[in-house]
Amino acid sequence: MWKIDPFNYQRRPSIEVRIGQLLMGGTQPVRIQSMTNTDTNDIEASLQQCIRLIHAGAELVRFTTQGNREAESLKKIHDLLRKKGYQTPLSADVHFNANVADVVAQYVEKVRINPGNYLGNNRGNISSNDSDEVYAAEYERIKQRFVELLNICKKHQTALRIGVNHGSLSERIMNRYGDTAEGMVESCMEFLRICQEENFQNVVISMKASNTLTMIHSVRMLVERMEIENFHYPLHLGVTEAGNEDEGRIKSAVGIGTLLSEGIGDTIRVSLSEDPEAEIPVARKLISYIDEKKIHEPILAEKNQKHSPFEYRRRTTHAVENIGGNNVPIVIAATKTNYAITPDYYFAENQITNSLNEIFPIYEVNEKEELTKNPSPIKFLKMSFPQLTKENLHFLKSRKDTVIILESYHKNAPAEQKAFFHSLMNEDCTVPVIVAQSYQENMEEDLEIKAGVDFGMLFVEGFGDGISLKNEGTISSEKINSIAFGILQATRARISKTEFISCPGCGRTMFDLQTVVSRIKSRTSHLKGLKIGIMGCIVNGIGEMADADYGYVGAGRGKVSLYKKKDCVEKNIPEEEAVEKLIELIKINGDWTEPNS
């Protein structure tokens, strides 16, 4: 049975699926896809955007298909695309209406359904007190309807994506499993078992969430469950509602990159609240960066048996002043200057200072004797995994004033750093550790992706009491510092600014998403620690922004509904008034501060 090797890359074996002329899974490369944000019924605009995505590098293009009219429009788009000589497969995105899936499966190469709403809102009278018999009876109703779609897909050689979203689990699943990764897995496995029983193998799976931890844990859990039941379907990876600009790129790098680094994933979609063409270069860079790490010298380490890949648990450390223990992870900046978000420490030649200009020395491993003689309350010791000998472990366990700056010169540096953490835990060594990485990038996007992958795959595991991000290229110190804090926020290790959970937009979007996101960001970015969801429609509405404190959701053309947590507090507000109404709502609930306070 295949299992994740936390230290050495090995790709998860999957079956090969055919989507039109595109092969996915097996030994095929990781495929790149995207989704249009045009109105599917605007055939010319949708066709042109699809062509732009194909030229940008999309190997599969998805369209929202909320009704039969959209299904017929997608058929016309498909036919026009083929007449122009393009063979790129198209996928229909279906929510709520199983009848639409039946129709459009006859027209395109792939159909995506969401188990949480495949049968719409007609879920029966399921409650938390219902018996196993009632729960099973509802499953039989789902199975009967789903088999009808599978038969259509078989007839037309149409592939299927079973796409589970964290925020849209069915009432039936929620009542039994709650809003959990386990619930996401069971929702998917029910449909996969039906596929197995019906001998339908042309299936791709996705498990998506806006929370990177939930996304990673649910995918890992699903992979283990599939291995147990001998299922080997290809996996589609994505962080839904990742946002835009640096936030969207960093969250995608953390979530998608962590799993790709573990050999999981056969196709990816980077969801940005931008023009969909902007998603393709990010996806390509992510895959390319992981490919660089695949063939490397083996990392020989013993996995800590108490560490679970299915839940977040921060590694136990003792505190050295404000580092480690229950303190949030610190940020060490390469230079001392004024930053929008103030770092905790700064490098200054071979020492580290804080905002009070207190100086703390940095030592090499061969300088342990000098370290013990220094009276400083914090001593920083540079180390790498090969230096973690029994002698040095004994030394670290005896020190309560030392903090490790963990470096790596291995081709797969974060995997080697992960081995360092597992080795510390195996020896019950609680020394705090700062994770350090250095780059030579001149493009901000490249640094966001690479650092997001490398640091992200450690901090999602609860490893790291601080981050030291250096770059020798032309990127400003302010941006580097912003990326460091952005990685900690994307991994939920330290919240330092407003988090925006915004969908990428599609044909269902009820307003100009990019403009609205920009307006809301300009007014609320100073609200530290608040999560604001910005969703184009109810399909990507309150369920998909399950973690948000406040929600701004398209309710109809020119109309917006506002949410506090999962409760709708005001419906059908004219769009021109909605941003101010959102700010009023934040103020009424006591979460507003003025920008200069």
XYZ file of C-alpha atoms in Angstrom:
597
model
C 0.000 0.000 0.000
C 1.399 3.405 -1.012
C 2.134 5.817 1.820
C 3.592 9.302 1.935
C 7.323 9.359 2.568
C 7.772 12.647 4.470
C 11.429 12.935 3.451
C 11.832 11.452 -0.034
C 9.756 12.187 -3.136
C 7.773 9.346 -4.654
C 4.743 9.935 -6.831
C 1.461 8.365 -5.783
C 0.418 5.653 -8.286
C -2.924 6.375 -9.969
C -4.860 4.990 -12.887
C -4.785 6.791 -16.212
C -7.991 8.602 -17.160
C -8.954 9.797 -20.645
C -10.633 13.187 -21.062
C -11.165 13.541 -24.786
C -7.651 13.436 -26.228
C -6.063 14.343 -22.873
C -4.599 11.629 -20.654
C -4.384 12.325 -16.926
C -2.915 10.334 -14.046
C -0.630 7.320 -14.238
C 2.734 8.338 -15.687
C 1.340 11.476 -17.353
C 2.717 14.872 -16.270
C 0.703 16.983 -13.861
C -1.911 18.698 -16.022
C -2.799 22.402 -15.828
C -6.371 23.626 -16.051
C -8.463 26.730 -15.450
C -12.039 27.999 -15.591
C -13.674 30.802 -17.539
C -15.350 33.651 -15.678
C -17.589 34.747 -18.561
C -21.346 34.187 -18.774
C -21.580 30.803 -20.494
C -24.576 32.093 -22.440
C -22.351 34.792 -23.925
C -21.009 32.342 -26.462
C -18.551 34.645 -28.251
C -16.986 36.037 -25.061
C -16.722 32.544 -23.572
C -15.201 31.141 -26.758
C -12.583 33.892 -26.944
C -11.616 33.546 -23.288
C -11.335 29.790 -23.708
C -8.981 30.282 -26.659
C -6.880 32.724 -24.625
C -6.617 30.140 -21.837
C -5.561 27.459 -24.304
C -2.857 29.718 -25.732
C -1.712 30.516 -22.169
C -1.230 26.798 -21.536
C -4.494 25.415 -20.118
C -4.850 21.731 -20.969
C -8.482 21.602 -19.867
C -11.009 24.460 -19.574
C -14.075 24.434 -17.300
C -17.333 26.388 -17.717
C -20.090 27.044 -15.221
C -23.228 25.184 -16.287
C -26.010 26.020 -13.862
C -28.970 25.240 -16.115
C -30.071 23.611 -19.356
C -29.667 26.889 -21.219
C -25.982 27.010 -20.195
C -25.626 23.350 -21.187
C -26.869 24.132 -24.696
C -24.606 27.196 -24.877
C -21.638 25.065 -23.868
C -22.466 22.633 -26.678
C -22.266 25.537 -29.143
C -18.958 26.727 -27.633
C -17.610 23.180 -27.901
C -18.641 22.884 -31.548
C -17.180 26.292 -32.464
C -13.916 25.448 -30.714
C -13.576 22.222 -32.688
C -14.357 24.030 -35.966
C -11.489 26.388 -35.221
C -9.153 23.403 -34.821
C -8.819 23.354 -31.027
C -9.041 19.911 -29.404
C -8.599 20.973 -25.758
C -11.206 19.144 -23.666
C -13.964 21.100 -21.928
C -15.474 20.455 -18.522
C -18.933 21.459 -17.302
C -19.267 22.633 -13.687
C -22.666 21.530 -12.333
C -24.208 22.398 -8.966
C -27.622 21.529 -7.510
C -29.265 20.288 -10.710
C -28.574 16.635 -11.503
C -30.659 16.911 -14.673
C -28.200 19.441 -16.097
C -25.329 16.994 -15.534
C -27.245 14.367 -17.516
C -27.679 16.755 -20.442
C -24.231 18.325 -20.603
C -22.457 14.963 -20.188
C -23.551 14.318 -23.779
C -21.801 17.450 -25.054
C -18.387 17.808 -23.404
C -15.462 15.619 -22.381
C -15.843 16.006 -18.621
C -18.477 16.907 -16.027
C -17.783 18.091 -12.486
C -20.393 17.423 -9.795
C -20.315 18.275 -6.092
C -21.601 15.417 -3.875
C -22.759 17.993 -1.333
C -25.360 19.482 -3.650
C -25.668 17.042 -6.555
C -29.338 16.484 -5.711
C -29.947 20.146 -4.942
C -31.686 21.020 -1.702
C -33.938 17.967 -1.787
C -31.963 16.006 0.790
C -34.896 14.465 2.581
C -35.747 14.983 6.215
C -32.317 14.077 7.522
C -31.527 15.130 11.067
C -28.790 14.401 13.554
C -31.124 11.973 15.345
C -31.902 9.833 12.310
C -31.105 6.144 12.495
C -28.560 4.258 10.438
C -31.477 2.888 8.415
C -32.656 6.368 7.433
C -29.069 7.410 6.630
C -28.642 4.313 4.442
C -31.989 4.893 2.711
C -30.858 8.381 1.703
C -27.668 6.852 0.292
C -29.748 4.505 -1.862
C -31.657 7.510 -3.265
C -28.338 9.199 -4.095
C -27.000 6.020 -5.677
C -30.050 5.507 -7.888
C -29.803 9.036 -9.276
C -26.013 8.977 -9.652
C -26.027 5.713 -11.602
C -28.183 7.403 -14.245
C -25.392 9.929 -14.818
C -22.722 7.212 -14.897
C -24.627 5.368 -17.625
C -24.757 8.537 -19.726
C -21.025 9.100 -19.177
C -20.295 5.520 -20.215
C -22.323 5.904 -23.393
C -20.612 9.139 -24.418
C -17.136 8.332 -22.985
C -17.376 11.363 -20.704
C -15.039 11.713 -17.755
C -16.334 12.735 -14.335
C -14.868 14.851 -11.555
C -16.229 14.237 -8.100
C -15.421 17.582 -6.516
C -15.958 17.889 -2.764
C -15.823 21.387 -1.283
C -15.352 21.987 2.434
C -18.079 24.606 2.619
C -20.791 22.688 0.752
C -21.109 19.315 2.431
C -24.652 17.950 2.394
C -26.875 18.281 5.441
C -26.822 14.494 5.671
C -23.016 14.346 5.928
C -22.805 17.416 8.175
C -25.190 15.922 10.715
C -23.127 12.776 10.998
C -19.546 14.018 10.608
C -19.718 17.768 11.113
C -17.815 20.336 9.098
C -14.667 18.186 9.063
C -12.068 16.666 6.764
C -13.491 13.277 7.706
C -16.897 14.422 6.433
C -15.339 15.540 3.161
C -13.673 12.149 2.746
C -16.834 10.172 3.453
C -18.829 12.364 1.058
C -16.360 11.488 -1.682
C -15.982 7.798 -0.820
C -19.741 7.194 -1.095
C -19.685 8.313 -4.712
C -16.447 6.446 -5.464
C -17.892 3.191 -4.149
C -20.797 3.604 -6.529
C -18.332 4.176 -9.380
C -16.532 0.964 -8.414
C -19.762 -1.022 -8.230
C -20.763 0.265 -11.659
C -17.293 -0.399 -13.107
C -16.868 3.257 -14.046
C -13.188 4.226 -13.851
C -13.024 7.486 -15.818
C -13.017 9.531 -12.598
C -10.946 12.382 -11.169
C -11.345 13.594 -7.578
C -10.871 16.920 -5.820
C -11.039 17.932 -2.157
C -10.991 21.714 -1.860
C -11.110 24.297 0.911
C -10.069 27.903 1.373
C -8.261 26.835 4.544
C -4.958 25.278 3.419
C -4.803 22.990 6.465
C -8.265 21.551 5.825
C -7.453 21.081 2.147
C -4.164 19.271 2.847
C -5.537 17.078 5.649
C -8.628 16.025 3.685
C -6.593 15.062 0.595
C -4.115 13.032 2.660
C -6.959 11.327 4.503
C -8.719 10.523 1.227
C -5.557 9.043 -0.261
C -5.160 6.725 2.734
C -8.809 5.669 2.582
C -8.576 4.994 -1.154
C -5.469 2.882 -0.646
C -7.275 0.793 1.967
C -10.184 0.193 -0.420
C -7.872 -0.279 -3.431
C -9.024 2.866 -5.274
C -6.417 4.676 -7.361
C -8.184 7.587 -9.032
C -6.227 10.681 -10.150
C -6.404 13.758 -7.934
C -7.172 17.360 -8.868
C -5.581 19.854 -6.443
C -6.617 23.397 -5.657
C -7.116 25.882 -2.831
C -10.568 27.299 -3.461
C -11.227 30.997 -2.866
C -7.462 31.617 -2.523
C -7.856 35.334 -3.308
C -5.723 37.507 -5.559
C -2.262 39.076 -5.814
C 0.365 37.787 -3.356
C -2.224 36.259 -0.999
C -3.689 34.030 -3.705
C -0.280 32.911 -4.948
C 1.097 32.154 -1.492
C -1.992 30.198 -0.358
C -1.925 28.180 -3.579
C 1.796 27.485 -3.211
C 1.283 26.326 0.382
C -1.711 24.062 -0.285
C -0.967 22.700 -3.746
C 2.818 22.736 -3.319
C 2.782 20.751 -0.072
C 0.823 17.913 -1.678
C 2.758 17.935 -4.961
C 5.955 17.714 -2.892
C 4.568 14.513 -1.354
C 3.899 12.990 -4.787
C 0.148 13.655 -4.616
C -1.682 15.328 -7.495
C -2.314 14.685 -11.182
C -3.836 18.016 -12.233
C -3.964 21.450 -10.603
C -5.990 24.613 -10.863
C -4.756 27.803 -9.189
C -7.885 29.791 -8.253
C -7.180 33.529 -8.371
C -9.646 36.425 -8.204
C -8.052 37.760 -11.383
C -8.356 37.158 -15.109
C -8.162 33.359 -15.458
C -5.210 33.639 -17.850
C -3.148 34.817 -14.858
C -3.610 31.416 -13.195
C -1.685 29.463 -15.826
C 1.847 30.868 -15.263
C 1.478 30.345 -11.517
C 0.432 26.729 -12.017
C 3.287 26.135 -14.448
C 5.859 27.598 -12.049
C 4.524 25.506 -9.167
C 4.848 22.271 -11.109
C 8.273 23.233 -12.450
C 9.595 24.032 -8.970
C 8.438 20.696 -7.576
C 9.968 18.902 -10.569
C 13.367 20.375 -9.639
C 13.262 18.554 -6.289
C 12.146 15.104 -7.433
C 15.480 13.366 -8.051
C 17.661 13.916 -5.007
C 20.027 12.193 -2.624
C 18.036 10.032 -0.178
C 17.232 11.629 3.168
C 17.683 8.997 5.855
C 15.534 9.795 8.863
C 13.036 8.097 11.132
C 9.476 9.387 11.101
C 8.096 10.380 14.479
C 5.224 7.994 15.143
C 3.252 10.468 17.246
C 3.081 13.005 14.427
C -0.174 12.782 12.457
C -0.429 14.004 8.849
C -4.196 14.398 9.285
C -4.331 17.125 11.930
C -2.481 20.273 12.899
C -0.503 20.045 16.106
C 2.298 22.475 16.740
C 5.554 20.886 17.841
C 6.144 21.279 21.587
C 9.038 23.611 22.397
C 10.237 25.524 25.413
C 10.285 29.311 25.257
C 13.479 31.295 24.900
C 12.277 34.820 25.652
C 9.574 35.402 22.992
C 10.621 32.493 20.747
C 9.001 29.073 21.014
C 6.626 27.856 23.688
C 3.187 29.414 23.253
C 4.541 32.416 21.340
C 3.526 32.951 17.722
C 6.301 32.203 15.202
C 8.655 35.154 14.834
C 9.929 36.804 11.652
C 13.587 37.758 11.233
C 14.135 40.356 8.495
C 17.365 40.566 6.511
C 17.739 44.314 7.036
C 16.520 46.845 9.571
C 14.211 49.428 8.055
C 10.596 50.565 8.362
C 8.059 47.902 7.393
C 4.279 47.900 7.078
C 4.257 44.849 9.376
C 7.084 45.072 11.902
C 9.412 42.042 12.084
C 10.432 40.693 15.479
C 14.195 40.589 14.812
C 16.744 41.752 12.227
C 20.033 40.361 10.945
C 23.071 42.589 11.451
C 26.298 40.981 10.215
C 26.909 37.897 12.394
C 24.344 38.807 14.993
C 20.649 39.497 15.420
C 19.003 42.572 16.906
C 15.481 43.482 17.942
C 13.554 46.768 17.825
C 15.190 47.828 21.095
C 18.642 47.394 19.514
C 19.490 44.517 21.853
C 22.147 42.307 20.272
C 22.062 38.498 20.201
C 24.989 36.452 18.862
C 24.889 33.802 16.122
C 27.150 30.771 16.498
C 28.309 27.913 14.289
C 28.191 24.330 15.573
C 31.958 24.287 16.153
C 31.575 27.293 18.464
C 29.474 25.591 21.135
C 32.033 26.269 23.848
C 31.968 30.024 23.163
C 28.168 29.890 23.149
C 28.041 28.481 26.676
C 30.175 31.336 27.996
C 28.029 34.131 26.558
C 25.569 35.639 29.108
C 23.088 36.763 26.428
C 19.505 35.584 27.175
C 19.215 34.298 23.576
C 21.934 32.565 21.611
C 21.285 31.627 17.987
C 22.978 28.474 16.681
C 23.122 27.756 12.937
C 22.611 24.063 12.138
C 21.587 21.681 9.357
C 20.276 18.129 9.460
C 23.657 16.382 8.865
C 24.991 18.161 11.978
C 22.316 16.691 14.233
C 24.611 14.110 15.832
C 24.010 12.411 19.197
C 26.571 14.728 20.739
C 24.862 17.834 19.403
C 21.431 16.541 20.388
C 22.680 16.072 23.942
C 24.014 19.632 23.893
C 20.718 21.069 22.632
C 18.708 19.212 25.269
C 20.877 20.777 27.955
C 20.338 24.370 26.775
C 17.380 26.595 27.636
C 18.815 29.774 26.103
C 19.571 28.544 22.578
C 17.520 28.876 19.378
C 18.364 26.934 16.216
C 18.547 28.684 12.839
C 17.850 25.682 10.617
C 19.554 25.812 7.222
C 19.742 23.257 4.431
C 21.916 22.872 1.357
C 20.120 19.748 0.148
C 18.434 19.743 -3.278
C 15.134 19.072 -1.487
C 15.845 21.474 1.365
C 12.425 21.560 3.084
C 12.257 17.750 3.149
C 15.664 17.625 4.840
C 14.507 20.285 7.297
C 11.429 18.167 7.983
C 13.770 15.290 8.860
C 15.480 17.593 11.381
C 12.155 18.233 13.147
C 11.187 14.562 13.229
C 14.579 13.719 14.685
C 14.173 16.333 17.420
C 10.757 14.931 18.321
C 12.084 11.391 18.409
C 14.575 12.531 21.072
C 12.064 14.722 22.971
C 14.248 17.725 22.266
C 12.171 20.897 22.684
C 14.661 23.486 21.415
C 12.947 26.270 19.380
C 13.815 26.324 15.681
C 13.820 29.166 13.146
C 13.406 27.869 9.575
C 15.797 29.624 7.175
C 15.784 29.679 3.376
C 17.643 31.878 0.869
C 16.747 32.613 -2.756
C 18.004 34.586 -5.749
C 14.800 35.816 -7.356
C 14.047 39.016 -9.240
C 10.304 38.451 -9.742
C 7.973 38.716 -6.751
C 5.724 35.953 -8.057
C 8.650 33.522 -8.269
C 9.647 34.196 -4.664
C 6.040 33.882 -3.457
C 5.717 30.483 -5.110
C 9.069 29.023 -4.082
C 9.048 30.328 -0.521
C 5.361 29.419 -0.201
C 6.164 25.804 -1.088
C 9.330 25.487 1.010
C 8.194 27.169 4.209
C 4.560 26.178 3.777
C 5.166 22.433 3.848
C 6.862 22.848 7.251
C 4.532 25.281 8.972
C 1.388 23.332 7.990
C 2.921 20.471 9.999
C 3.323 22.659 13.088
C 7.096 22.829 12.570
C 8.934 26.098 13.080
C 9.038 28.786 15.747
C 10.091 31.455 13.297
C 10.930 32.238 9.707
C 14.052 33.706 8.140
C 13.470 34.504 4.472
C 16.390 36.002 2.541
C 16.639 36.893 -1.127
C 19.672 38.174 -3.039
C 17.697 39.401 -6.069
C 16.115 42.774 -6.751
C 12.933 42.297 -4.685
C 12.488 44.955 -1.991
C 12.963 44.207 1.704
C 9.366 45.326 2.287
C 8.023 42.718 -0.138
C 10.229 39.958 1.287
C 8.977 40.759 4.779
C 5.387 40.801 3.500
C 5.865 37.359 1.917
C 7.243 35.951 5.187
C 4.214 37.151 7.135
C 1.956 36.012 4.279
C 3.292 32.449 4.519
C 2.652 32.346 8.270
C -0.881 33.615 7.671
C -1.553 31.142 4.844
C -0.535 28.267 7.134
C -2.593 29.710 10.032
C 0.581 29.867 12.122
C 0.333 33.633 12.747
C -2.424 36.041 11.748
C -1.056 39.538 11.145
C -3.477 41.118 8.670
C -6.942 40.833 7.182
C -7.538 37.603 5.280
C -9.647 37.841 2.149
C -11.393 34.652 1.027
C -12.459 35.523 -2.502
C -13.612 33.223 -5.287
C -11.984 33.312 -8.740
C -15.262 34.206 -10.419
C -17.180 32.360 -13.113
C -20.286 32.734 -15.247
C -22.438 32.787 -12.096
C -20.698 35.865 -10.653
C -23.188 38.658 -9.980
C -20.776 41.620 -9.962
C -17.371 42.794 -11.194
C -15.385 40.613 -8.820
C -11.936 42.137 -9.333
C -13.222 45.690 -8.801
C -15.181 44.740 -5.679
C -12.270 42.815 -4.149
C -10.034 45.838 -4.739
C -12.574 48.219 -3.148
C -13.086 46.042 -0.079
C -9.355 45.490 0.343
C -8.656 49.222 0.147
C -11.124 49.879 2.965
C -10.474 46.908 5.279
C -6.873 45.696 4.829
C -5.852 47.308 8.133
C -8.209 45.115 10.217
C -5.712 42.699 11.725
C -6.878 39.110 12.086
C -10.284 39.519 10.451
C -11.444 37.147 7.677
C -13.711 38.587 4.988
C -15.312 36.405 2.308
C -16.119 37.921 -1.103
C -18.198 35.550 -3.226
C -19.658 36.138 -6.650
C -22.805 34.060 -6.096
C -24.608 31.838 -3.631
C -23.017 28.649 -5.057
C -19.666 29.998 -3.886
C -21.458 31.699 -1.045
C -21.491 31.266 2.685
C -20.693 27.551 2.567
C -17.487 28.074 0.612
C -16.342 30.842 2.964
C -17.018 28.766 6.054
C -14.071 30.312 7.929
C -15.025 33.947 7.256
C -16.062 36.422 9.947
C -17.997 38.498 7.409
C -19.321 37.702 3.960
C -20.159 39.738 0.850
C -22.132 37.495 -1.516
C -23.752 38.142 -4.893
C -27.521 37.639 -4.523
C -28.609 38.669 -8.019
C -27.646 41.108 -10.732
C -26.668 44.295 -8.897
C -27.701 42.834 -5.527
C -25.549 41.723 -2.574
C -26.281 39.870 0.670
C -24.140 40.359 3.782
C -23.256 37.694 6.320
C -21.948 37.574 9.878
C -20.292 34.174 10.124
C -22.868 31.846 8.499
C -25.891 34.053 9.236
C -27.332 36.269 6.511
C -28.003 39.618 8.187
C -29.119 41.707 5.214
C -30.365 40.624 1.787
C -30.492 42.171 -1.682
C -28.560 45.369 -0.959
C -27.940 47.491 -4.082
C -24.357 46.867 -5.177
C -23.435 50.566 -5.020
C -24.279 50.594 -1.281
C -22.919 47.185 -0.325
C -19.308 48.045 0.604
C -20.424 50.805 2.981
C -23.045 48.472 4.453
C -20.319 45.862 5.010
C -18.224 48.400 6.907
C -21.277 49.391 8.968
C -21.812 45.732 9.848
C -18.188 45.360 10.957
C -18.521 48.496 13.101
C -21.799 47.391 14.706
C -20.148 44.138 15.793
C -17.169 45.928 17.344
C -14.535 44.649 14.929
C -13.691 47.982 13.305
C -10.637 50.101 14.023
C -9.620 53.231 12.179
C -6.684 52.811 9.758
C -4.366 55.077 11.760
C -5.175 53.636 15.202
